[in-house]
Each structure stands twice: as C-alpha cells, then as structure tokens.
mmCIF file of C-alpha atoms and ligand atoms in Angstrom:
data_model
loop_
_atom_site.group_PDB
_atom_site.id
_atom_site.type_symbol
_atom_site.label_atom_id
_atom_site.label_comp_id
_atom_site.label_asym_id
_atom_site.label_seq_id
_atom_site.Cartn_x
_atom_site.Cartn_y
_atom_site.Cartn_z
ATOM 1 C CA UNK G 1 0.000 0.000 0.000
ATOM 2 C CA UNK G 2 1.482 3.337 -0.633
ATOM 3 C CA UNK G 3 1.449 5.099 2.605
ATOM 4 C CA UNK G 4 4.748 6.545 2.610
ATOM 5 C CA UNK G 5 4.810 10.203 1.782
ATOM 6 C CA UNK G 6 7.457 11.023 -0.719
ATOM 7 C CA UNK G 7 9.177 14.950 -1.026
ATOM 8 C CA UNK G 8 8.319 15.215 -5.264
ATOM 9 C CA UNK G 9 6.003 12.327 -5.856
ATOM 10 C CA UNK G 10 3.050 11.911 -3.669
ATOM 11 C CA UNK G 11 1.975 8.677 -1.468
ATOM 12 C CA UNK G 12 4.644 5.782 -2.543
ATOM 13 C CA UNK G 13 5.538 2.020 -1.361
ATOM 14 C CA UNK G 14 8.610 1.583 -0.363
ATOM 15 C CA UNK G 15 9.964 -1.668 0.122
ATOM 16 C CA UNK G 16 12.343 -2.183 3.139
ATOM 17 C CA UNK G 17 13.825 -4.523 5.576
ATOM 18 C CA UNK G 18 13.066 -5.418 9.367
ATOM 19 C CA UNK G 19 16.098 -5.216 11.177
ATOM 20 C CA UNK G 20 17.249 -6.975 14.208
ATOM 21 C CA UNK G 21 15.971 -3.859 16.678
ATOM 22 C CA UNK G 22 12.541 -4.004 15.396
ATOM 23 C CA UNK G 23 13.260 -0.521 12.997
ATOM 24 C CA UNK G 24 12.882 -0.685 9.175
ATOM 25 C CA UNK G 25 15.944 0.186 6.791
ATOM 26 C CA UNK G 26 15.693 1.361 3.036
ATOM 27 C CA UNK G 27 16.672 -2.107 1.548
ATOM 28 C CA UNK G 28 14.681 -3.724 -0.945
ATOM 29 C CA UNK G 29 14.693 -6.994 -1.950
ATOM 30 C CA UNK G 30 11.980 -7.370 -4.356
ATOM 31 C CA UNK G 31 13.927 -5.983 -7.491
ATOM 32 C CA UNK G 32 17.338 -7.986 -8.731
ATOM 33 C CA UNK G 33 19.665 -8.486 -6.677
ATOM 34 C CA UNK G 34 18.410 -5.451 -4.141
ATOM 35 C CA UNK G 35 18.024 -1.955 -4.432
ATOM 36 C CA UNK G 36 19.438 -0.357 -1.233
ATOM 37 C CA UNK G 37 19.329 3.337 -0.110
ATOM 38 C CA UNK G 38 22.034 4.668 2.392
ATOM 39 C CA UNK G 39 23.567 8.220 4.108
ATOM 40 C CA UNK G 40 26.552 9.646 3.482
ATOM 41 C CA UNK G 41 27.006 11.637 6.538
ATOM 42 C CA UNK G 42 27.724 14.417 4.109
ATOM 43 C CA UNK G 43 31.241 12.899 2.970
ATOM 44 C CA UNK G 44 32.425 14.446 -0.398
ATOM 45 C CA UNK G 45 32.803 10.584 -1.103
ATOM 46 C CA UNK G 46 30.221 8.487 -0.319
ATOM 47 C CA UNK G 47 30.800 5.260 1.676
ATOM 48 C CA UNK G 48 29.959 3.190 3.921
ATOM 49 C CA UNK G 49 26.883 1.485 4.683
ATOM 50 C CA UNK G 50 25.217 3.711 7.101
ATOM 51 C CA UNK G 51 21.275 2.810 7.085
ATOM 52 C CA UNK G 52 18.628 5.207 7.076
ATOM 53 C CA UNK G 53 15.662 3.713 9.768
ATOM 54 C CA UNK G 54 12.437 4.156 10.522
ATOM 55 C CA UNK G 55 10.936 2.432 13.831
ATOM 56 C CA UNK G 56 7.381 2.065 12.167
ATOM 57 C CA UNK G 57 7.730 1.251 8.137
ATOM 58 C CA UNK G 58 5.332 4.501 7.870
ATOM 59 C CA UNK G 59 7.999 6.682 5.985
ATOM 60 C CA UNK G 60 7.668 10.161 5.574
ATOM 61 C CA UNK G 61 5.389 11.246 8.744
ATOM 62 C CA UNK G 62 5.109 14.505 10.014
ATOM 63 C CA UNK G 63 7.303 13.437 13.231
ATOM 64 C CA UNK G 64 10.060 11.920 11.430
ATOM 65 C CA UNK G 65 13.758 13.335 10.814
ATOM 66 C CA UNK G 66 13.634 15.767 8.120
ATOM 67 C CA UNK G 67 17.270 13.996 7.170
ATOM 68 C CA UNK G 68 14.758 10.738 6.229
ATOM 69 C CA UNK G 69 12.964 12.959 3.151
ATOM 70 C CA UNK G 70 15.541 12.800 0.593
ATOM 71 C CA UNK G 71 16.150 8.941 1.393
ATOM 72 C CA UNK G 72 12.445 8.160 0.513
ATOM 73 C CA UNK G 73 12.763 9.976 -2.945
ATOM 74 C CA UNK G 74 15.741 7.954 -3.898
ATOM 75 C CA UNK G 75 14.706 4.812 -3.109
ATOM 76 C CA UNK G 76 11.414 5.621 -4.689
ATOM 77 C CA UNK G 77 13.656 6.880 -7.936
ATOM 78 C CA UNK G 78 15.598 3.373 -7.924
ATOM 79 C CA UNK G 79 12.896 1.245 -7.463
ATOM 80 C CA UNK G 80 10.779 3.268 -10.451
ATOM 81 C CA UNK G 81 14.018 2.868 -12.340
ATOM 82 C CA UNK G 82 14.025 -0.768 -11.887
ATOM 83 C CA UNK G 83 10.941 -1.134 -12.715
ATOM 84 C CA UNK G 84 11.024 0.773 -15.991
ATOM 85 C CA UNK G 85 13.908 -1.228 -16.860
ATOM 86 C CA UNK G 86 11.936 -4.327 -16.389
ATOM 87 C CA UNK G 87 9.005 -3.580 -17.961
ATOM 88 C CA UNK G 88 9.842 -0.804 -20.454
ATOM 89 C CA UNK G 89 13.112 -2.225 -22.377
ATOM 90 C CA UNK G 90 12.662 -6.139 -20.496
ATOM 91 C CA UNK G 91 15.896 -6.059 -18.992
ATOM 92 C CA UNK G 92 17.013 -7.202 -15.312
ATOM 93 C CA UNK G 93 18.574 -4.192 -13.902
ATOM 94 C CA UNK G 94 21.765 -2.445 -15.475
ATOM 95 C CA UNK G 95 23.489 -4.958 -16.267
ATOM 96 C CA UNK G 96 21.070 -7.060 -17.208
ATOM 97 C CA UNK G 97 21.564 -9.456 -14.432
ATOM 98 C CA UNK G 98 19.823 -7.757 -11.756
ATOM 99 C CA UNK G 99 22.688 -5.370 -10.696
ATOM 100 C CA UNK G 100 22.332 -4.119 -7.289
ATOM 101 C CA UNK G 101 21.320 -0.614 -7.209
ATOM 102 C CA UNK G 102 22.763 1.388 -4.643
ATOM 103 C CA UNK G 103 21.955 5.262 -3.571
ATOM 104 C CA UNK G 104 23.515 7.499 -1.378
ATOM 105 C CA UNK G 105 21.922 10.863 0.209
ATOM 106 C CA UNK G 106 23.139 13.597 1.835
ATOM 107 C CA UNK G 107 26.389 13.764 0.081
ATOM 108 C CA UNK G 108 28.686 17.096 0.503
ATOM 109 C CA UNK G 109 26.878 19.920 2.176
ATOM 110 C CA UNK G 110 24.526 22.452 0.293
ATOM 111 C CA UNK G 111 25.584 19.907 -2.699
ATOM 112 C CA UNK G 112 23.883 21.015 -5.889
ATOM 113 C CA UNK G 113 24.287 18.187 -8.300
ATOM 114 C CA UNK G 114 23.733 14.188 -8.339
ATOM 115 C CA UNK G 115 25.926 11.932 -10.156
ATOM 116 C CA UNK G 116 26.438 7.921 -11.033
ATOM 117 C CA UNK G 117 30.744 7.621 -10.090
ATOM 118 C CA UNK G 118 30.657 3.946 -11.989
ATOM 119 C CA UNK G 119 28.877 2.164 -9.344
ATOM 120 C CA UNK G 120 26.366 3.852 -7.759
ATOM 121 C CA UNK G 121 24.558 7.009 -6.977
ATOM 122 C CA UNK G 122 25.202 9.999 -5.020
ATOM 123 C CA UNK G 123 22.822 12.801 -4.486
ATOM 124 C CA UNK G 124 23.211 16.626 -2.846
ATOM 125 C CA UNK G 125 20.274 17.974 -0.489
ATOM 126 C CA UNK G 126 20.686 21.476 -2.433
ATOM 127 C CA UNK G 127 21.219 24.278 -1.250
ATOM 128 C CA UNK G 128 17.575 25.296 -0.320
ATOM 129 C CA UNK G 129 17.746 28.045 -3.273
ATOM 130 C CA UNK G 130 19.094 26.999 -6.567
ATOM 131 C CA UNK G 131 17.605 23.756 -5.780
ATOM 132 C CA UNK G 132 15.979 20.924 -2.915
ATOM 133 C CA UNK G 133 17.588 17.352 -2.620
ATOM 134 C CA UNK G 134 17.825 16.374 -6.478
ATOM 135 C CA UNK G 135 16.238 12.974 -5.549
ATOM 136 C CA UNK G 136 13.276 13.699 -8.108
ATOM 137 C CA UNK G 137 12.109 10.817 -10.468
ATOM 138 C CA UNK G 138 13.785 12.426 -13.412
ATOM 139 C CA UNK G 139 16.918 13.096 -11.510
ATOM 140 C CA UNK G 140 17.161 9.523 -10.232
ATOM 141 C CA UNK G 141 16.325 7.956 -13.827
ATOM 142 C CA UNK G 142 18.761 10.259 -15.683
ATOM 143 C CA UNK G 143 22.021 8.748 -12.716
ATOM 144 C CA UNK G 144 20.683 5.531 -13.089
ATOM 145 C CA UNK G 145 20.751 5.321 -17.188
ATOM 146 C CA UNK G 146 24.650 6.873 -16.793
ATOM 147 C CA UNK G 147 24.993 3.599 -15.269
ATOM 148 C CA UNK G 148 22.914 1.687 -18.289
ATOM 149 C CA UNK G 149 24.460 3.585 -20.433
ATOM 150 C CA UNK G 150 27.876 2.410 -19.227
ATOM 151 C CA UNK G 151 27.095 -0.916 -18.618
ATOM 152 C CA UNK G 152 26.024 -1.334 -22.260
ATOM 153 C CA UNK G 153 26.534 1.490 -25.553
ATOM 154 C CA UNK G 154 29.513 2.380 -23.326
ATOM 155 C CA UNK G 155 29.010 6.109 -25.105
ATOM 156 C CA UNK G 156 32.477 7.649 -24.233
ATOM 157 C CA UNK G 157 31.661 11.316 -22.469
ATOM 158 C CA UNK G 158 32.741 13.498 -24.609
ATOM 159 C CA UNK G 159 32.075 14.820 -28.107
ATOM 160 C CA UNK G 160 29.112 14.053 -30.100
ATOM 161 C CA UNK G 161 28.776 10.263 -27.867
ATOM 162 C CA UNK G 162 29.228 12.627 -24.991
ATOM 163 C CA UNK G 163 25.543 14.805 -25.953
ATOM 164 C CA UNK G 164 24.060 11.461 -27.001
ATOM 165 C CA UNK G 165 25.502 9.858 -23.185
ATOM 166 C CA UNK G 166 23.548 13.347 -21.690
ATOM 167 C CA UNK G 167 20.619 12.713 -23.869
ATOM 168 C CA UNK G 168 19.681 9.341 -23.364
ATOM 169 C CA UNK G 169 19.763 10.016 -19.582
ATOM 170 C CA UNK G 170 17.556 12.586 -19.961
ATOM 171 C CA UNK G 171 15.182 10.553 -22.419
ATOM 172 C CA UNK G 172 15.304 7.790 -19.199
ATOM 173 C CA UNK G 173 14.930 9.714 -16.712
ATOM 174 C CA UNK G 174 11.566 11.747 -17.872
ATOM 175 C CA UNK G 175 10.822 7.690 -19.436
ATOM 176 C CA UNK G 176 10.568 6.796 -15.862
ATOM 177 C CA UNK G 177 8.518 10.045 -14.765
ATOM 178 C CA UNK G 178 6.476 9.189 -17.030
ATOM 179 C CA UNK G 179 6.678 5.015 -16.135
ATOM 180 C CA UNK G 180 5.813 5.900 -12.462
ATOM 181 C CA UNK G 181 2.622 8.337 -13.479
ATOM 182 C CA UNK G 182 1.196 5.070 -15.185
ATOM 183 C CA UNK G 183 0.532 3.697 -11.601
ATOM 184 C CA UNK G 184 0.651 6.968 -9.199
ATOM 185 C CA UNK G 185 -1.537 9.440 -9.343
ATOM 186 C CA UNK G 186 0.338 12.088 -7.373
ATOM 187 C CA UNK G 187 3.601 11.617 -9.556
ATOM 188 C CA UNK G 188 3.503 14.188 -12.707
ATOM 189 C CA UNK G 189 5.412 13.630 -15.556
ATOM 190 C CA UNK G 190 6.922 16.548 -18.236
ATOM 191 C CA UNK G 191 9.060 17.151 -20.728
ATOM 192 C CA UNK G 192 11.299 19.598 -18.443
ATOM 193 C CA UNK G 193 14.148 17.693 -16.503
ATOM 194 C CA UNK G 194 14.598 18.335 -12.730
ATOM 195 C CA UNK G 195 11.944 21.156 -12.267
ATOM 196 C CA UNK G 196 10.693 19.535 -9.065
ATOM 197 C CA UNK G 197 14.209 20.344 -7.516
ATOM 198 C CA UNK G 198 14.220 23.261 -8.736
ATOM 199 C CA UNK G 199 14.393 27.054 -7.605
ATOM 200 C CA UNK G 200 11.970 25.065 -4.810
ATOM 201 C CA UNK G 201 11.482 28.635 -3.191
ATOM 202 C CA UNK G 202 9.897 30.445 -6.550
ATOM 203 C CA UNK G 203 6.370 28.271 -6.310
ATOM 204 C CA UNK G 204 6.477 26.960 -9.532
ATOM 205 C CA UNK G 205 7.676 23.763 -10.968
ATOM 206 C CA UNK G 206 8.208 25.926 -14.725
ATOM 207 C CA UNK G 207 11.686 26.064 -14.630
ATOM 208 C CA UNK G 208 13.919 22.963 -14.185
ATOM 209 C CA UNK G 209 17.765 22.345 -15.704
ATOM 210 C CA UNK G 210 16.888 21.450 -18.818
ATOM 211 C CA UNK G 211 13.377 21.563 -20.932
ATOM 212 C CA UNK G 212 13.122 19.199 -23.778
ATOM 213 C CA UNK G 213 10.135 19.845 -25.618
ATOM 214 C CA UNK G 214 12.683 23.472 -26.558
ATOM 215 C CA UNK G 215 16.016 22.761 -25.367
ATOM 216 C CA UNK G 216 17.247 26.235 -25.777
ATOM 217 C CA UNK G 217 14.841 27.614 -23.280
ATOM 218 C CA UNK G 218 17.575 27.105 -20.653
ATOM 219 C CA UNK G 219 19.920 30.087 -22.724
ATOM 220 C CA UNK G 220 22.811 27.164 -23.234
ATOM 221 C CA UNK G 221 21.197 24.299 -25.086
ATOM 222 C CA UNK G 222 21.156 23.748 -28.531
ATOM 223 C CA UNK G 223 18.431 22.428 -30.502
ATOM 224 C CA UNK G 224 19.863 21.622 -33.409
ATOM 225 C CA UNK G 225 22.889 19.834 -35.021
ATOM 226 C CA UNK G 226 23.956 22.554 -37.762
ATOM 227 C CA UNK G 227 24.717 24.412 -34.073
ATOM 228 C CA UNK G 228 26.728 21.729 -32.640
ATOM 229 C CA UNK G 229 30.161 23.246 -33.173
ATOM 230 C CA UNK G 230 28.705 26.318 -31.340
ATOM 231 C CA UNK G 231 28.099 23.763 -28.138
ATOM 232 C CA UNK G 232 29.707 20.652 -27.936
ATOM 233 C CA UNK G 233 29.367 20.137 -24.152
ATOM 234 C CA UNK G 234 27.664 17.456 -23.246
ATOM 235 C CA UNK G 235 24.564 18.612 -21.215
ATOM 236 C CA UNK G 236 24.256 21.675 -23.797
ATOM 237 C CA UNK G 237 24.701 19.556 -26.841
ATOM 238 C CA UNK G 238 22.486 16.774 -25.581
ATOM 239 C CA UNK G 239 19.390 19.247 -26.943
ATOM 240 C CA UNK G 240 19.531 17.301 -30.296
ATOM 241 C CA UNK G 241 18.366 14.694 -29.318
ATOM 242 C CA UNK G 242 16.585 15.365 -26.618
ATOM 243 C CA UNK G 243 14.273 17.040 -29.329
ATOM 244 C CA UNK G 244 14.545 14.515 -31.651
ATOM 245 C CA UNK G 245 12.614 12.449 -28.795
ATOM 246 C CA UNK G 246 10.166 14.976 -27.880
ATOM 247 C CA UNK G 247 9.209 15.411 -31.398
ATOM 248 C CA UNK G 248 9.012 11.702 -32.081
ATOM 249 C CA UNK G 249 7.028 11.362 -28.826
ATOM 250 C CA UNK G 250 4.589 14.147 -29.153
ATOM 251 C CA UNK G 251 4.876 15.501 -33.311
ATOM 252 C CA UNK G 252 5.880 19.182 -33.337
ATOM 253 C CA UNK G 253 8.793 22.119 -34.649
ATOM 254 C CA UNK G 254 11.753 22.057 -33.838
ATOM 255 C CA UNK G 255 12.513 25.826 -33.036
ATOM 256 C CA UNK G 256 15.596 25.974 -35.261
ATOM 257 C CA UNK G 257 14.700 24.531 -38.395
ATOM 258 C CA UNK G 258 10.895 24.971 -38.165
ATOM 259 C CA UNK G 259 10.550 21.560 -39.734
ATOM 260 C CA UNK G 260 7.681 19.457 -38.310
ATOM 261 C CA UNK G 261 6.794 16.212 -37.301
ATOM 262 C CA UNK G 262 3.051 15.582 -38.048
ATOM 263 C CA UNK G 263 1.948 13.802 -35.030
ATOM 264 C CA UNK G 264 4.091 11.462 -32.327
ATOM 265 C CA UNK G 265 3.879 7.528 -31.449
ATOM 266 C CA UNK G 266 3.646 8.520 -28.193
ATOM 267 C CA UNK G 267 5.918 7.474 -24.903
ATOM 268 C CA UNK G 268 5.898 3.943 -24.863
ATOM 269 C CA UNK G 269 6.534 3.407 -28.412
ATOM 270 C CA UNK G 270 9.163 6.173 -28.777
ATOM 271 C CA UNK G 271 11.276 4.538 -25.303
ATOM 272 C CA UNK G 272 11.189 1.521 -26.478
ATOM 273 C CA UNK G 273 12.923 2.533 -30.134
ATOM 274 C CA UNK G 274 15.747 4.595 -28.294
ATOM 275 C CA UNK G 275 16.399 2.205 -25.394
ATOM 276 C CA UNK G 276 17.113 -0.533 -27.757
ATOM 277 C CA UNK G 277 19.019 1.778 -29.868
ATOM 278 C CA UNK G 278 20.644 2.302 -26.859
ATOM 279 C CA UNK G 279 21.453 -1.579 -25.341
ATOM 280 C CA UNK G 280 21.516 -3.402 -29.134
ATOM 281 C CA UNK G 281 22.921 -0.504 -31.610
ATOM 282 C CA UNK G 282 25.507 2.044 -30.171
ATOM 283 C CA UNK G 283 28.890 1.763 -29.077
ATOM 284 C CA UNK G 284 31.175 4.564 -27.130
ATOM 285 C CA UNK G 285 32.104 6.104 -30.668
ATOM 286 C CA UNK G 286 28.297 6.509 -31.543
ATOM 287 C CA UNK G 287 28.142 10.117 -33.252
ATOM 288 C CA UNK G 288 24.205 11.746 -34.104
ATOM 289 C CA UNK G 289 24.349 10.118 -37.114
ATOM 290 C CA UNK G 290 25.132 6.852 -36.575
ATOM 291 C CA UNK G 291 22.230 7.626 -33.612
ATOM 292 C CA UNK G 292 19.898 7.986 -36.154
ATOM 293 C CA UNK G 293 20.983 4.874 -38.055
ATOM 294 C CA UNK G 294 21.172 3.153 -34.572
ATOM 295 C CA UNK G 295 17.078 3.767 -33.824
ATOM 296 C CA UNK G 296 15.801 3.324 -37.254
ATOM 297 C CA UNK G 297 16.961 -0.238 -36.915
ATOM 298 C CA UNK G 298 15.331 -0.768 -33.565
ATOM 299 C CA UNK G 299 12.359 1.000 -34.957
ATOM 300 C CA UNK G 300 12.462 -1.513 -37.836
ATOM 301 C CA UNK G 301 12.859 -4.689 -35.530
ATOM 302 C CA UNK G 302 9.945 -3.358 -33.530
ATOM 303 C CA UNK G 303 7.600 -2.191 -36.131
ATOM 304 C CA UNK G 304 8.812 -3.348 -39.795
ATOM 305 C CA UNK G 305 10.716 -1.367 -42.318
ATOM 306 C CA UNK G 306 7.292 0.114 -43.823
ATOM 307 C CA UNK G 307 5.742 1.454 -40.359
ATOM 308 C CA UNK G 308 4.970 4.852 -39.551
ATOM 309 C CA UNK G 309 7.286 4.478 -36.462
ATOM 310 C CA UNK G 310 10.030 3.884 -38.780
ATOM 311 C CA UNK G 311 8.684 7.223 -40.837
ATOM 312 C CA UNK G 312 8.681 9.136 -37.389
ATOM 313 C CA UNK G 313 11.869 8.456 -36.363
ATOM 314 C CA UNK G 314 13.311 9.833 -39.796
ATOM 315 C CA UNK G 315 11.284 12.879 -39.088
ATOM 316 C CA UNK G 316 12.165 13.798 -35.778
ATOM 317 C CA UNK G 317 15.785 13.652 -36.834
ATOM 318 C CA UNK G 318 15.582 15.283 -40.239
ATOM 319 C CA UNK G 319 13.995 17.763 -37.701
ATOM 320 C CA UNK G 320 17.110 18.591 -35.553
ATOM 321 C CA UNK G 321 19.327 18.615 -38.245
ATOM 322 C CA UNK G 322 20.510 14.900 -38.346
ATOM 323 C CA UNK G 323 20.524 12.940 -41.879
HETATM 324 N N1 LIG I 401 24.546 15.740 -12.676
HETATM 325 C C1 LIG I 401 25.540 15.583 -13.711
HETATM 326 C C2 LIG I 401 25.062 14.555 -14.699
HETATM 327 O O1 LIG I 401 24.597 13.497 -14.329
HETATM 328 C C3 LIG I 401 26.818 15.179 -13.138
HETATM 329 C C4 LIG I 401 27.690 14.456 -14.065
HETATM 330 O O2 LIG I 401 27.867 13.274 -13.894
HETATM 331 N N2 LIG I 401 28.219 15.087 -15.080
HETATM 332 O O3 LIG I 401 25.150 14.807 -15.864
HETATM 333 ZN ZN1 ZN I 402 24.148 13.303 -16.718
#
C-alpha cells in the first residue's frame, strides 16, 4: 500500500527490511539483486553502509527526521528505475543481471548536483535556493541510465557520444517520470528535466535544468545539429536529441529549423525505439548520425521497415538537423 509520503512524488511504497531492533531500513529486496538506499554523513565521497531507519515502516510522517525525506525519494527513484527497466526495455537491472542498485543521500553539504561515479549514486540535499535534494524521479532515472548507459553502448563522455551519453539520460529519466505516473496518481510527468528540484522557493515547478520539448529555453542548449560546433558540451549539446525524442514522442517544430513532425507515437513506443538503440545498436564512438541509423533499426525490428514508427523516427531527426 502506498502510505509513505514522498518529497516530489506523492503517497509511494517503499519496500524495506526489518532489522534486528525491530526498525525498518531502506533495503529492498523485491527488485534484482536489491536496491538499497544509504547516508553519506555528508562525505564528499560516499561510503559506507550507514542505514537510514524508521521504527514504524510509515515513511515520511510529520514526526520523522527531516534527514529521512531525501532517502524516501531515492529509493522511490531506484525502485521506479528498476521497474522501468523491467518492464519498459525487459531487462534485469543495469546490467542485465539484476545489478544491485545502490543510492547514497546527503552527500557534501549544500551539494547542488547528483551523479552515477561507476557504481552507484550519489545525491546533494541542495542548497535550499538553486535547488531541494535532487532525488526527483527524473533526476534519479537520468544517474541511473549513466549507469545503463555504461554498462552497455559504453558512449564515451565526450564529443558528439558525450551529448548522445547526456541525452539518453535525460530521455530515461523523464521515461521513468512518465513510467511511475502510469501507476501513481500524485507523480507528474513533463518534458522539463529536474523542475521539481528546482528554484523550490519560486512556487512553480516551470523552470527545471533542462526543458526538452525546446532545449534552448535554458539560454545554453542547442536544438539543433547545424549548431553543434557552437556547443559541444555534453549537457548543452544533448538538446539534439533530446528534441529529436520529444518530437518523435509528441509531433511538433523544432525551433531551429521549423521543420515538423506531423503527429508522435507517443511514450511507450518512442522509449522503447531509443532504449534498444541504446542496449543493441551504439557503441562509445556513436556520433548523431550513426544515432539515427542506430534507432531506425530498432524501430524496424519493432515495427517493420514500412511502419509509420520507422517514418517518425526519420522525421524527428531530419527535424534537428541529423541525416
Ligand atoms: N549531474 C551531472 C550529470 O549526471 C553530473 C555528471 O555526472 N556530469 O550529468
Ligand atoms: Zn548526466
């Protein structure tokens, strides 16, 4: 039953363990081989395996630590991940043999960022202005698919495979905002990455880090590949294809070219083309091109060489400037 109150996404279930004194600790054992949730005492480096508890499994309440918040978020985030994995692309974990996926909070102090190191996740609290804990579904996806991403394409970060590394960790991360609206009703899902972080003081969840549905909105981004040499780091350059997805997803411009895709396949379709782009087609040298070659064939294995996904995905890159 979901009666543990989450910071960014409603009423949730977590999953945890009884311990030995009778409290509950954020270890689940339900997905792979675990998904496990633990505090960094504010280390620059996370370690350690210090558990976050909660003496009655009711997570969230009024009365407990506010330290606890974050933790529920990003064990919520890993689980949803999981799950998305499972039952979005049909693969066990990162790996794809139920990889443990571990999660530290409360790294640094005032820590504005969140980031996979190669084996697991570490996320700041914020700083209370610029942004809250950035334990938010999209947040938590996007760390999680660095480690897919790793794990399989291998896309080297830099260069053009560097944008594509930023991209596809975008595309996962909203993919499992969207994944965990399916089944919650208090968990929203949009096209702008990390906006329930964000500026948390300003009362509105419009702005966020990066906004795909028009990636230059952020005044860094890049929409377009015939801009690429004016932006070739990796979370501004990832706005090609970040749009490429949006406009497969929902039809549209693209601001830059004003070329238009006439209608999308929606979300499930369009995840399931670029995550097996993603596991089956790229490799660390992938460039936007060979991106574009890369999901027309897992369009085609999907949906035939004649469908209109097949069509759509030619579209939405022809859009951004990729042939
Ligand atoms: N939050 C950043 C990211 O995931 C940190 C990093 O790893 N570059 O893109
Ligand atoms: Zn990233």
């Amino acid at each position: 039953t979901a009666d543990d109150l989450s910071m960014y996404s409603g009423h949730v279930d977590l999953k945890t363990k009884k311990e030995a004194d009778g409290t509950y600790s954020l270890e689940d054992s339900t997905r792979g081989k675990g998904v496990v949730t633990y505090d960094a005492n504010n280390k620059t480096t996370a370690s350690g395996q210090t558990k976050i508890t909660d003496d009655n499994d009711k997570w969230g309440e009024a009365t407990d630590p506010a330290r606890a918040k974050a933790a529920v978020d990003a064990h919520y985030g890993a689980a949803m991940t999981y799950d998305f994995m499972k039952n979005i692309m049909g693969r066990d974990s990162i790996d794809g043999a139920g990889e443990k996926l571990v999660s530290y909070v409360h790294v640094r102090n005032n820590y504005v960022n969140a980031f996979w190191d190669g084996e697991k996740m570490s996320y700041g609290d914020g700083d209370g202005k610029q942004s809250g804990p950035l334990t938010t579904l999209d947040i938590a996806g996007h760390e999680i698919a660095h480690g897919l991403t790793e794990r399989t394409a291998g896309l080297i970060y830099s260069g053009e495979s560097g944008g594509l590394n930023e991209s596809f960790s975008d595309i996962i991360g909203t993919g499992v905002e969207w994944y965990a609206a399916q089944n919650n009703p208090e968990a929203k899902w949009n096209w702008t990455v990390g906006e329930a972080a964000w500026t948390p003081n300003n009362g509105t969840d419009e702005d966020g880090l990066r906004y795909m549905n028009d990636p230059t909105k952020d005044n860094y981004s890049v929409d377009n590949y015939k801009n690429y040499p004016k932006q070739t780091e990796v979370h501004g350059s990832s706005g090609i294809s970040n749009n490429a997805f949006y406009l497969l997803v929902e039809g549209g411009k693209n601001k830059t070219s004003g070329l238009e895709v006439k209608g999308g396949i929606g979300m499930e379709d369009g995840l399931k083309i670029f995550t097996r782009a993603l596991t089956t087609y790229m490799t660390p040298r992938t460039t936007f091109a060979q991106a574009r070659e890369a999901t027309i064939k897992a369009a085609t294995d999907l949906h035939g060489a004649d469908s209109v996904q097949v069509q759509k995905v030619k579209d939405a890159w022809t859009a951004v400037g990729v042939n």
